[in-house]
XYZ file of C-alpha atoms in Angstrom:
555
model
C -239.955 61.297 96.531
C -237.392 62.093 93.683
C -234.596 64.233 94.978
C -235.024 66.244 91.933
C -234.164 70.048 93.026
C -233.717 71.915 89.725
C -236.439 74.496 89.504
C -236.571 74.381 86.002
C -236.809 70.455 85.891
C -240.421 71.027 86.726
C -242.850 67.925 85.500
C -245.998 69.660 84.129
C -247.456 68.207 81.267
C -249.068 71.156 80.295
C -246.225 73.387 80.714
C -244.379 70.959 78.248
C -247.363 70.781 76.231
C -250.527 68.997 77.519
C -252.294 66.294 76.879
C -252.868 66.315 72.694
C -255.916 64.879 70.754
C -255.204 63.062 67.288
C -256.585 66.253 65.761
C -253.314 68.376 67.887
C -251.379 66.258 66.967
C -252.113 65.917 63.134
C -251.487 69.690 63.226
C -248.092 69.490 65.187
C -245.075 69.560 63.207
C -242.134 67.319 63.697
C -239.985 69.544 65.054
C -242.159 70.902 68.219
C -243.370 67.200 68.820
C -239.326 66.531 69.356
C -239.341 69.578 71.921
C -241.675 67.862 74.070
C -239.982 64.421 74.155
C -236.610 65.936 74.730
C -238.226 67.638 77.880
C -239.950 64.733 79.264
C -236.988 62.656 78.639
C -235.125 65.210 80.789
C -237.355 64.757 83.677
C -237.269 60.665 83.298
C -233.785 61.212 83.797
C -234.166 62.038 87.882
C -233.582 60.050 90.299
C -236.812 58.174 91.320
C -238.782 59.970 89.157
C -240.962 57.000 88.660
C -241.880 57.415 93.016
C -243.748 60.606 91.609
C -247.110 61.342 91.890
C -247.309 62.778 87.834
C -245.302 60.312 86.119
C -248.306 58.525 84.424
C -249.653 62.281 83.202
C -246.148 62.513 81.847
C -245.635 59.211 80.437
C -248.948 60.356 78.421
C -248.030 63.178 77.120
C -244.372 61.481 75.954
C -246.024 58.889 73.994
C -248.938 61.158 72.441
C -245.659 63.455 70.714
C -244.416 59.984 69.957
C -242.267 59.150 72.378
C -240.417 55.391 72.340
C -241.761 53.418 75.360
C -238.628 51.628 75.152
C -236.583 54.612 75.995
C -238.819 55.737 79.195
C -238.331 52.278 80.423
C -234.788 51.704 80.590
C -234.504 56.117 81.926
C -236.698 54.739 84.810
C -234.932 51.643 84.959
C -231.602 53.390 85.342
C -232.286 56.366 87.202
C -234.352 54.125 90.000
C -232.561 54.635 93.043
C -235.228 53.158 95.531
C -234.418 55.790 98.188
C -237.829 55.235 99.877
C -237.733 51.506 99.269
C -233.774 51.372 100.747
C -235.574 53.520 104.056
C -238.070 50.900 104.608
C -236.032 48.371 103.995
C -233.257 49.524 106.525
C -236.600 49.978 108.866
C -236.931 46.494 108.701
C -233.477 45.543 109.305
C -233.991 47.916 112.430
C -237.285 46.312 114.304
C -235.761 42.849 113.597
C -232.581 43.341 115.586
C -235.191 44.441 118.152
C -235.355 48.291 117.823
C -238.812 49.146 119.091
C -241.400 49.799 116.135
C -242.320 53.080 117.565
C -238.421 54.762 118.132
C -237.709 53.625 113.909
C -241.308 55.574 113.305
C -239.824 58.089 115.358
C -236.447 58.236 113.752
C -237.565 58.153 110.074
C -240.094 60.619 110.715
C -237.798 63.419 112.614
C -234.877 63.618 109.668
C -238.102 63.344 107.042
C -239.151 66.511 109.330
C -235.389 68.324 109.552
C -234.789 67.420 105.775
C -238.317 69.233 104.758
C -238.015 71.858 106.858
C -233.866 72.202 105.433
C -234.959 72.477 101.669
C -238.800 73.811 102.043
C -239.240 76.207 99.060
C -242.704 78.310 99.600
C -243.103 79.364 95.835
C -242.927 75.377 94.861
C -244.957 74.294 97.463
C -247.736 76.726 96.095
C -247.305 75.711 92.458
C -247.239 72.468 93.154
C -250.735 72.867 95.341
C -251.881 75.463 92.156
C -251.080 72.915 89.553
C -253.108 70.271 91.926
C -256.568 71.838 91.226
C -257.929 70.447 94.845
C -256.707 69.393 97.705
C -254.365 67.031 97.102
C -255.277 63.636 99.143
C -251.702 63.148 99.916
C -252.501 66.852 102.482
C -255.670 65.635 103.740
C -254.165 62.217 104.812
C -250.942 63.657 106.535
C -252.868 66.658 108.780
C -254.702 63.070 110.142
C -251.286 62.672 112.460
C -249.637 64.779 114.912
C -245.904 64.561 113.776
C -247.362 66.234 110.620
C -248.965 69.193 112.128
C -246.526 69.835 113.881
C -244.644 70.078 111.180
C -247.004 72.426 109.018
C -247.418 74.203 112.300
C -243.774 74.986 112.209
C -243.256 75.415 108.700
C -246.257 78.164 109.294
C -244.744 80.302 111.467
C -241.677 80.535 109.140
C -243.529 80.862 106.094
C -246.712 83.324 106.746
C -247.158 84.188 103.063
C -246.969 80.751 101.814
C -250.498 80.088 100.431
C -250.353 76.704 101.001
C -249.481 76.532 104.159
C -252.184 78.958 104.918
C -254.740 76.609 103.498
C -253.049 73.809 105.480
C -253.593 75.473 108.558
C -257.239 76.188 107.627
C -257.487 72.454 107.184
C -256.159 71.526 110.486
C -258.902 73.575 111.685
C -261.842 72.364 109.710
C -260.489 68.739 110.924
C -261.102 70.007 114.696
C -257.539 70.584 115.621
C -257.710 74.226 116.384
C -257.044 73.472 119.701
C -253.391 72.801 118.680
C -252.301 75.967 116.546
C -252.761 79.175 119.329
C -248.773 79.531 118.171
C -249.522 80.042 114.759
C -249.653 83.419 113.500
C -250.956 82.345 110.398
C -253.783 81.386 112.649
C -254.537 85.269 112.857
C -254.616 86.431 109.377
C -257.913 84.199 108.538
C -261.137 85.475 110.815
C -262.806 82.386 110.278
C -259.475 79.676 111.846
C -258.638 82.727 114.319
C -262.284 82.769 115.648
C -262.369 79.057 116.058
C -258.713 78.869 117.884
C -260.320 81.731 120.258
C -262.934 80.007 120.878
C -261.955 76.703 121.815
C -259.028 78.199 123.801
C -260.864 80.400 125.824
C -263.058 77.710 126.865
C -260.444 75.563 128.136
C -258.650 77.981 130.177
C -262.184 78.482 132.150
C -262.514 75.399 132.236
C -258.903 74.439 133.017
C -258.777 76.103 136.524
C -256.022 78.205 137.727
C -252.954 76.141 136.746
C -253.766 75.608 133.074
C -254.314 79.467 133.455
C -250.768 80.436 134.372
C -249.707 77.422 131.757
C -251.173 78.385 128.584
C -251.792 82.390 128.797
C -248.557 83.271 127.146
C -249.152 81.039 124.069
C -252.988 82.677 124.312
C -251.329 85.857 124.451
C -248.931 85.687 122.087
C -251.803 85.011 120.032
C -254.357 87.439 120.655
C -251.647 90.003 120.520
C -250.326 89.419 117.011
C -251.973 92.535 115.986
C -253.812 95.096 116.665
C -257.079 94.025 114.489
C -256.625 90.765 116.752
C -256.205 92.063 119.750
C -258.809 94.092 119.737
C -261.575 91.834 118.221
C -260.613 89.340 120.831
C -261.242 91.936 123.456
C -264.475 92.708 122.119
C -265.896 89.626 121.410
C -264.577 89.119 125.293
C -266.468 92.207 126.678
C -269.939 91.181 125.441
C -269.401 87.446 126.958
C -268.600 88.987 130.419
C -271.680 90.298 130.572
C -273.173 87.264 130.547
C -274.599 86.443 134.390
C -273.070 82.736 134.533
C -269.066 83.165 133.801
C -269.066 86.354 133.104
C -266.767 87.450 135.984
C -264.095 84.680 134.801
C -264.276 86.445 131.548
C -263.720 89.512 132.850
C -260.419 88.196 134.893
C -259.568 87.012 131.317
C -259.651 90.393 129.694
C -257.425 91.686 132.223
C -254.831 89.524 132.404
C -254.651 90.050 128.270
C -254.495 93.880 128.860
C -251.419 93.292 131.577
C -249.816 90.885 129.481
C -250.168 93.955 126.633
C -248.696 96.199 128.834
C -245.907 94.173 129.479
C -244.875 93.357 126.053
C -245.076 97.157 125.469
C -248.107 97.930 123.639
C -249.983 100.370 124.659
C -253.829 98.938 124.911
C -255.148 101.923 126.949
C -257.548 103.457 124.176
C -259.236 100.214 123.427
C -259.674 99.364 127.269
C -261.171 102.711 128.068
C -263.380 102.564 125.063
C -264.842 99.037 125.903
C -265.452 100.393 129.895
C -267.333 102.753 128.694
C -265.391 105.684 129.219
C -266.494 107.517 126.313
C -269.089 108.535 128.238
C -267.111 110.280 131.030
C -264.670 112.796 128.432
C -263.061 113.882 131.662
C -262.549 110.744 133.248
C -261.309 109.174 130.152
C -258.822 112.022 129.802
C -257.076 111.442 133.202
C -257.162 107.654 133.149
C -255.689 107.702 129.300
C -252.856 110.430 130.719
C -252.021 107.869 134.037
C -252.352 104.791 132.102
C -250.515 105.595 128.963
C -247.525 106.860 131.152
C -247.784 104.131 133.680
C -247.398 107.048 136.125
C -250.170 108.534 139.061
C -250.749 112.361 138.586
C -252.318 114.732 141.342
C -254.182 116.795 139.029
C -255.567 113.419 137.137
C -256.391 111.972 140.389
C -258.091 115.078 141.905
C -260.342 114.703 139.002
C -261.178 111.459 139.431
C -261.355 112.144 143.500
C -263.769 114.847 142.530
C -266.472 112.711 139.995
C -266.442 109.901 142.005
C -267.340 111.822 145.188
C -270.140 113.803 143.375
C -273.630 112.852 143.652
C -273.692 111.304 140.719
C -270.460 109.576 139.971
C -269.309 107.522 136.958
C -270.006 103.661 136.896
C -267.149 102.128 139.348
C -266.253 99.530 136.607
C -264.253 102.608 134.745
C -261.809 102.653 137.174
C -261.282 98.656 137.775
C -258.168 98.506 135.221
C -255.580 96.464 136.972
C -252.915 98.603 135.848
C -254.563 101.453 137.568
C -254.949 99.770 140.250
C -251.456 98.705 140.787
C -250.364 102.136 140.479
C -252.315 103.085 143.499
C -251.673 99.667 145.420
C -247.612 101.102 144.830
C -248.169 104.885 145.793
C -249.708 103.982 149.261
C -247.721 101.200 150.523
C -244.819 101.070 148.950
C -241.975 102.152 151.321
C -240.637 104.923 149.341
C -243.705 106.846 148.825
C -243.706 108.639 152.279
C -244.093 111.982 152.485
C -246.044 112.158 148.790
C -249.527 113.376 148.646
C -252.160 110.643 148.637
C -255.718 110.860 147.990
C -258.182 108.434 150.190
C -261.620 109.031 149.505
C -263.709 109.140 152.996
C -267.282 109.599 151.904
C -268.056 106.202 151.169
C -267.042 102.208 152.164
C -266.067 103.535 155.470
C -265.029 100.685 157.353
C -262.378 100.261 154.159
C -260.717 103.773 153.829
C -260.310 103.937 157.986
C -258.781 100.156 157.091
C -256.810 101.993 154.308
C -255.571 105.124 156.428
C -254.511 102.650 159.478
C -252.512 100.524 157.456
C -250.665 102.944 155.095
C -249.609 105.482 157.480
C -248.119 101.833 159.400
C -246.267 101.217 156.281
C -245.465 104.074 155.505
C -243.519 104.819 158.638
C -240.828 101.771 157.443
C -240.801 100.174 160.773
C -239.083 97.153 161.837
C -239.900 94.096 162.916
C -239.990 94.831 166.613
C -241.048 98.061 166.332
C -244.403 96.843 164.670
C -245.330 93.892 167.201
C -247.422 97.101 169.135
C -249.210 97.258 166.166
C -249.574 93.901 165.266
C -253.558 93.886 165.979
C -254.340 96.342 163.883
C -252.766 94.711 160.890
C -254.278 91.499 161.584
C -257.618 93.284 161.915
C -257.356 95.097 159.020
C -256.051 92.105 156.752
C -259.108 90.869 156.516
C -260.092 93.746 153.393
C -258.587 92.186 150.237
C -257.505 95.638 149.188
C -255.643 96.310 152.604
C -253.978 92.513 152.200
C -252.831 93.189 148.692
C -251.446 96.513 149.392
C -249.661 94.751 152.756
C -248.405 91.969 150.606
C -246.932 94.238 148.166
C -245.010 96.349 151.210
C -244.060 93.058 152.902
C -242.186 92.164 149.223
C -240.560 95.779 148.848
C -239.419 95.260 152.396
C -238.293 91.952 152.680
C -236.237 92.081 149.231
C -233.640 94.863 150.845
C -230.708 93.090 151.299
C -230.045 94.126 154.700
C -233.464 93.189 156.039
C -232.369 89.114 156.684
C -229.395 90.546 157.953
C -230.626 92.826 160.939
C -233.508 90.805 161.444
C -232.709 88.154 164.667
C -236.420 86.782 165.183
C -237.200 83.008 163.921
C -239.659 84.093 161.651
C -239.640 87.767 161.207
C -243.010 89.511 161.343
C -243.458 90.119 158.047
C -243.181 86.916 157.128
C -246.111 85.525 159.428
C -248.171 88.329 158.070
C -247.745 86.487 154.676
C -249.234 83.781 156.644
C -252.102 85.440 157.343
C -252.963 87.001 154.101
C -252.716 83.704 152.985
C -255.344 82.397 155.376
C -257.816 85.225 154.369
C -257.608 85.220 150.753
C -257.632 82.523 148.399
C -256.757 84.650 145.242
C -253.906 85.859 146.555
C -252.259 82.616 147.304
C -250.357 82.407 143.715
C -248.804 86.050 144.377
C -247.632 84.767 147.727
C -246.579 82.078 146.690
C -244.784 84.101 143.813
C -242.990 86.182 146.591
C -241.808 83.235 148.720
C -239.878 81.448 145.815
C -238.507 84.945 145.114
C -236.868 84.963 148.668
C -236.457 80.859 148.940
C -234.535 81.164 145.270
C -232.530 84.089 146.789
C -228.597 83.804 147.555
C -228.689 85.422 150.769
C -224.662 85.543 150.201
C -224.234 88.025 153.278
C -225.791 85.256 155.663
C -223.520 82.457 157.363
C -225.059 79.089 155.930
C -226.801 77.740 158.996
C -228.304 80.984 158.979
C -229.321 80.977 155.163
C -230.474 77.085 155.719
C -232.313 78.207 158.694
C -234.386 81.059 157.079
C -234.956 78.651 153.974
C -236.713 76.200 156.222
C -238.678 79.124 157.583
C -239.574 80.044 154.148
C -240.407 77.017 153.417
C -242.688 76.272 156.507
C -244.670 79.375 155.050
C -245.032 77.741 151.568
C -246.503 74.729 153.646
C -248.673 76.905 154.988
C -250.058 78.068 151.878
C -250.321 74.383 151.106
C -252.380 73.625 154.040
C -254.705 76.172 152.848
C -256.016 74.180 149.728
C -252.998 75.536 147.020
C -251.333 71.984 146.753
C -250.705 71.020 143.509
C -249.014 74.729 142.727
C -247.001 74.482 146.182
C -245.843 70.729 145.471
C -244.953 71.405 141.791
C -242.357 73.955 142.706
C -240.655 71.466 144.947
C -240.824 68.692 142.864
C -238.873 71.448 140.198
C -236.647 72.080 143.288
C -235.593 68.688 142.991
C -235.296 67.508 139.780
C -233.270 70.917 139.254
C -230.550 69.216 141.981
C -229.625 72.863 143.001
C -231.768 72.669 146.210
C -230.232 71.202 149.795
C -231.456 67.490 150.457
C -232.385 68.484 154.090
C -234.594 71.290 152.819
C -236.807 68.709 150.480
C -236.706 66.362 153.372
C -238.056 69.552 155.693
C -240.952 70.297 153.484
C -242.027 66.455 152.919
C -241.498 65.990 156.822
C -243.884 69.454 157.528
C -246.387 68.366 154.629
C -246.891 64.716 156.003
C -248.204 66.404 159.530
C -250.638 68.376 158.305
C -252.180 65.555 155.269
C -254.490 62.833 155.691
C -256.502 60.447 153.162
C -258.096 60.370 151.493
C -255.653 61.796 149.054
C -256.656 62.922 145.535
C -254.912 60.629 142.050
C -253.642 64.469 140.932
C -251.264 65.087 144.594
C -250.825 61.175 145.411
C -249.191 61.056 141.792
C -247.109 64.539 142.265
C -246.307 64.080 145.961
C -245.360 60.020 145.436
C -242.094 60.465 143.978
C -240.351 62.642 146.297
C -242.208 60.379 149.570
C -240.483 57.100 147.917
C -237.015 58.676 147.172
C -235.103 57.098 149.593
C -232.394 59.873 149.653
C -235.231 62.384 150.891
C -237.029 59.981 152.968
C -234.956 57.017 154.055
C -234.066 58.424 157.299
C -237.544 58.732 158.888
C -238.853 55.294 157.617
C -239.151 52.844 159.990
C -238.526 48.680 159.463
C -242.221 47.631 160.225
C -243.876 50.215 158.025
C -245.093 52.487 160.651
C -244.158 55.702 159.847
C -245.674 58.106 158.314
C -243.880 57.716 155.117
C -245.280 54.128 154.530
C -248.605 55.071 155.363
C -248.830 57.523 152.516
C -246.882 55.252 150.068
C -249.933 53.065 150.891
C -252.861 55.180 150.566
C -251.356 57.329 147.755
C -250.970 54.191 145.210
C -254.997 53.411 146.850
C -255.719 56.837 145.418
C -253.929 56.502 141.882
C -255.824 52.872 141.508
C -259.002 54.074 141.623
C-alpha cells in the first residue's frame, strides 16, 4: 500500500472531478481541465501510488482532462518504491537461509498488525468503505483468516463508532465466526450479530461441561453485561429456555451465575431478577427481597415477612426465593462464626428432617468450638452432612474458621477436624467439589509465616492429601490442572509435587482417559518429581503409568 498519509492527498476521481464524457468535456474550459491534472499529478507523486487499488480510475480521469501519459509514467516510475515487493523479497531471502515458512508469515503479519493498529484512522477507514459502494473484496477475503479477525476484533473494541468496523464485525458473523467475537462490544450494539454470539455461546458452555464453564463465563459475562438493554434481553431470552423440560435446569444455573457475576461487578440486577421470578405477583414479597437484595444485607422485619407468606396456607411459588445471592446471605447469617447471638429465623412447619438438620448444625457452629471440643459431636455432623444445604452452610463455617490465622497454630492434630469434614462434604456432593476445591488452594497457597517449615510442609501435604481426595472422587482434570500450574509456576516445593503424584498413583488404575493420561504424563515423566521412586526394571508404579498413559493417548 502507498504510505501516503496526507488527508487531503485523497485519490477520488470524483472528488477531483469524475469521470467526463466528450460532451463534459467540450463544455470544460481550459483552465478547470488544468485543476484536475494538477491534482492527479499530486497524487502520482506518492510513494507507490501505482500498488493502489484506484490508480486506473485515476489514470482515467487524468487523461480525459488531457493529461500527458508521458508524465504519469515517469511520476510512477520515480515515486515506485516497491515497499511490498522489497517485503516479499526479504521473505524470500528469509525461508532460503532456512527460516521456517510459517515464523516469516508470522513475522510479516504481526508488524503489518502493530503498524495498522499504530496509524488506524476511523473517519478514513469509513470513507474509504463509503466511496467503495459494496463490500470491498479485498474485506471479504481477509475476515477468511484468523490473524485478520483478530485484528478487526481488536481494532473493534477501540473503535465502537467506526462504521466500518461495525460492518466488519457483522461480516465475521454472517461468515459463521460468531463464536470468536463474545469480547467485542461492538458485538452488542447490533441485535441481529449479538443474538447469534448468544446463541452459539450459550450452547457451548452446556455443552462444554464444567471446566469450559469456569473458562469462558467472564468473556460471556463481560458480554452480556455491556448494557443494560443486553443484559437484560439475554436474561430473558434465558428465562423462557429454562423452562424447557430437557436443559432447562442447566439454563437456569446459567442465569444465576450471570446475576452473581452482575453483582460482583456492581450492578445492581435485582429488579430485572425479581421481575422474571415472577415476583410481581407477590407486591410484598417483592418488596422485602428488593430491600435485602439491593443492600446485600438480611433484615428481621423483611425476613419475618417472608417467614410469614411462606408459612401460610397458601404460600408464594418457592422459585421466588431461589436467588443465589439470597441465599448466600442466609448460608452467612447461620453459620458463619460471628453471627452468634443474632436472631435467626428457621422455619419448622415444613421439610422437617432438614430444619432439625439445620437447628443441630448451626447452634454446633455457632458455639465456635475447637477441634477437640467437637470430636463428641462428630456424628451428628457427619449425619447431618448428608443435606446439601447443611454441607454448604458447614463448608462455608469450616472456611471462616480455618482462615483465622491462629487456627494452624493452636491446632496439634494431623489433620484437624475440620479439614476431614471437607472430606466428607466432598464425598456427598458432587457440586460442591469446585468450592472445595476453591477453599483448599486458598489454604495450600497460604504463607502460614507463623508456622516452623516442617510444620508448614507438613500441613501442605495434609492439604494436599485432601485435594487427592477430591480427585479420587471423579474431579480430576480440575484437581490435576492446579498442580500442573503449581509446577510450571516453580514457586511450589519439589517434595510436595512428588507427594501428590506419589498419593494419586495409589488410588488410579487403567484404563486411563487421552484428557488425564495427557495432563497427568508430564509431571509422571519429570525425572526431578519422579526419579526417586522409579525402579531399573520398570516395575514401579511410575513406569506402569508411563506405559498405559501413552496406550491411552494412541488410541
Amino acid at each position: 500500500m502507498s504510505e501516503l498519509d496526507d488527508e487531503d492527498m485523497v485519490w477520488d476521481p470524483e472528488e477531483i472531478g469524475g469521470e467526463m464524457s466528450d460532451h463534459d468535456m467540450d463544455g470544460e474550459d481550459e483552465e478547470e481541465n488544468q485543476a484536475i491534472q494538477d491534482g492527479c499529478l499530486q497524487i502520482f507523486s506518492a510513494s507507490d501510488f501505482i500498488m493502489e487499488p484506484g490508480v486506473f480510475n485515476m489514470l482515467k480521469t487524468f487523461l480525459q482532462a488531457g493529461g500527458s501519459p508521458e508524465k504519469v509514467v515517469e511520476l510512477l516510475s520515480e515515486n515506485y518504491k516497491a515497499v511490498a515487493q522489497t517485503v516479499n523479497l526479504l521473505a524470500e531471502w528469509l525461508i532460503q537461509a532456512g527460516v521456517d515458512i510459517k515464523v516469516v508469515q508470522e513475522m510479516v503479519e504481526n508488524h503489518l498488525k502493530t503498524m495498522i493498529i499504530k496509524h488506524f484512522d476511523p473517519k478514513k477507514a469509513d470513507s474509504i468503505f463509503t466511496d467503495e459502494g459494496e463490500t470491498p473484496s479485498w474485506l471479504a477475503e481477509m475476515i477468511e483468516y484468523p490473524t485478520w479477525r483478530g485484528l478487526f476484533y481488536k481494532l473493534a473494541e477501540e473503535y465502537p463508532d467506526c462504521l466500518m468496523l461495525n460492518f466488519t464485525v457483522k461480516l465475521i458473523s454472517d461468515a459463521g465466526f460468531q463464536g470468536e467475537i463474545t469480547s467485542v462490544s461492538t458485538a452488542c450494539h447490533q441485535i441481529e450479530v449479538f443474538s447469534r454470539v448468544l446463541r452459539t455461546t450459550i450452547s457451548s458452555l452446556l455443552n462444554g461441561g464444567e471446566e469450559l464453564l469456569e473458562k469462558n463465563l467472564p468473556e460471556f459475562t463481560k458480554m452480556v453485561c455491556h448494557g443494560e438493554h443486553t443484559y437484560l434481553y439475554s436474561q430473558v431470552l434465558m428465562q423462557i429456555l429454562s423452562q424447557e423440560p430437557k436443559g432447562g435446569s442447566n439454563i437456569r444455573r446459567l442465569c444465576q451465575e450471570l446475576q452473581k457475576s452482575a453483582n460482583e461487578r456492581g450492578l445492581d440486577v435485582t429488579p430485572i431478577t425479581l421481575a422474571l421470578s415472577g415476583a410481581a405477583a407477590y407486591p410484598r414479597a417483592c418488596q422485602a427481597l428488593s430491600s435485602m437484595l439491593s443492600r446485600n444485607a438480611l433484615n428481621p422485619a423483611d425476613i419475618t415477612i417472608l417467614y410469614k407468606m411462606y408459612t401460610d396456607m397458601n404460600p408464594p411459588p418457592v422459585d421466588l426465593i431461589r436467588v443465589p445471592a439470597f441465599l448466600d446471605l442466609l448460608i452467612d447469617a447461620m453459620f458463619k462464626p460471628v453471627s452468634k447471638g443474632q436472631r435467626k429465623s428457621i422455619v419448622k412447619d415444613e421439610l422437617k428432617p432438614t430444619t432439625q438438620a439445620l437447628e443441630k448444625v448451626q447452634s454446633l457452629c455457632a458455639e465456635n468450638k475447637n477441634s477437640s471440643e467437637l470430636i463428641a459431636d462428630v456424628n451428628v455432623l457427619f449425619l447431618n452432612l448428608k443435606f446439601p444445604v447443611i454441607a454448604y452452610g458447614v463448608l462455608k463455617w469450616v472456611d471462616y474458621t480455618v482462615s483465622d490465622t491462629n487456627y494452624f497454630k493452636l491446632n496439634t492434630d494431623h489433620t484437624p477436624l475440620h479439614l476431614v469434614l471437607i472430606d466428607e462434604i466432598v464425598t456427598n456432593h458432587v457440586l460442591l467439589h469446585q468450592k472445595a476445591l476453591d477453599l483448599l488452594v486458598r489454604l495450600f497457597e497460604s504463607t502460614f509465616e507463623e508456622l516452623d517449615v516442617l510444620v508448614r510442609l507438613e500441613l501442605k501435604k495434609t492439604l494436599l492429601d485432601r485435594m487427592v481426595h477430591l480427585f479420587s472422587k471423579g474431579f480430576v482434570l480440575p484437581v490435576v490442572s492446579y498442580i500442573c500450574k503449581c509446577w510450571d509456576k516453580q514457586d511450589t516445593d519439589i517434595s510436595l509435587i512428588r507427594h501428590f503424584v506419589t498419593e494419586v498413583l495409589d488410588v488410579i488404575a487403567p484404563p486411563f482417559t487421552a484428557d488425564f493420561a495427557q495432563l497427568f504424563l508430564p509431571l509422571i515423566e519429570n525425572k526431578d518429581i519422579t526419579g526417586s521412586i522409579r525402579m531399573d526394571d520398570g516395575s514401579d508404579p511410575v513406569s506402569e503409568f508411563i506405559t498405559d498413559a501413552k496406550a491411552a493417548i494412541a488410541v
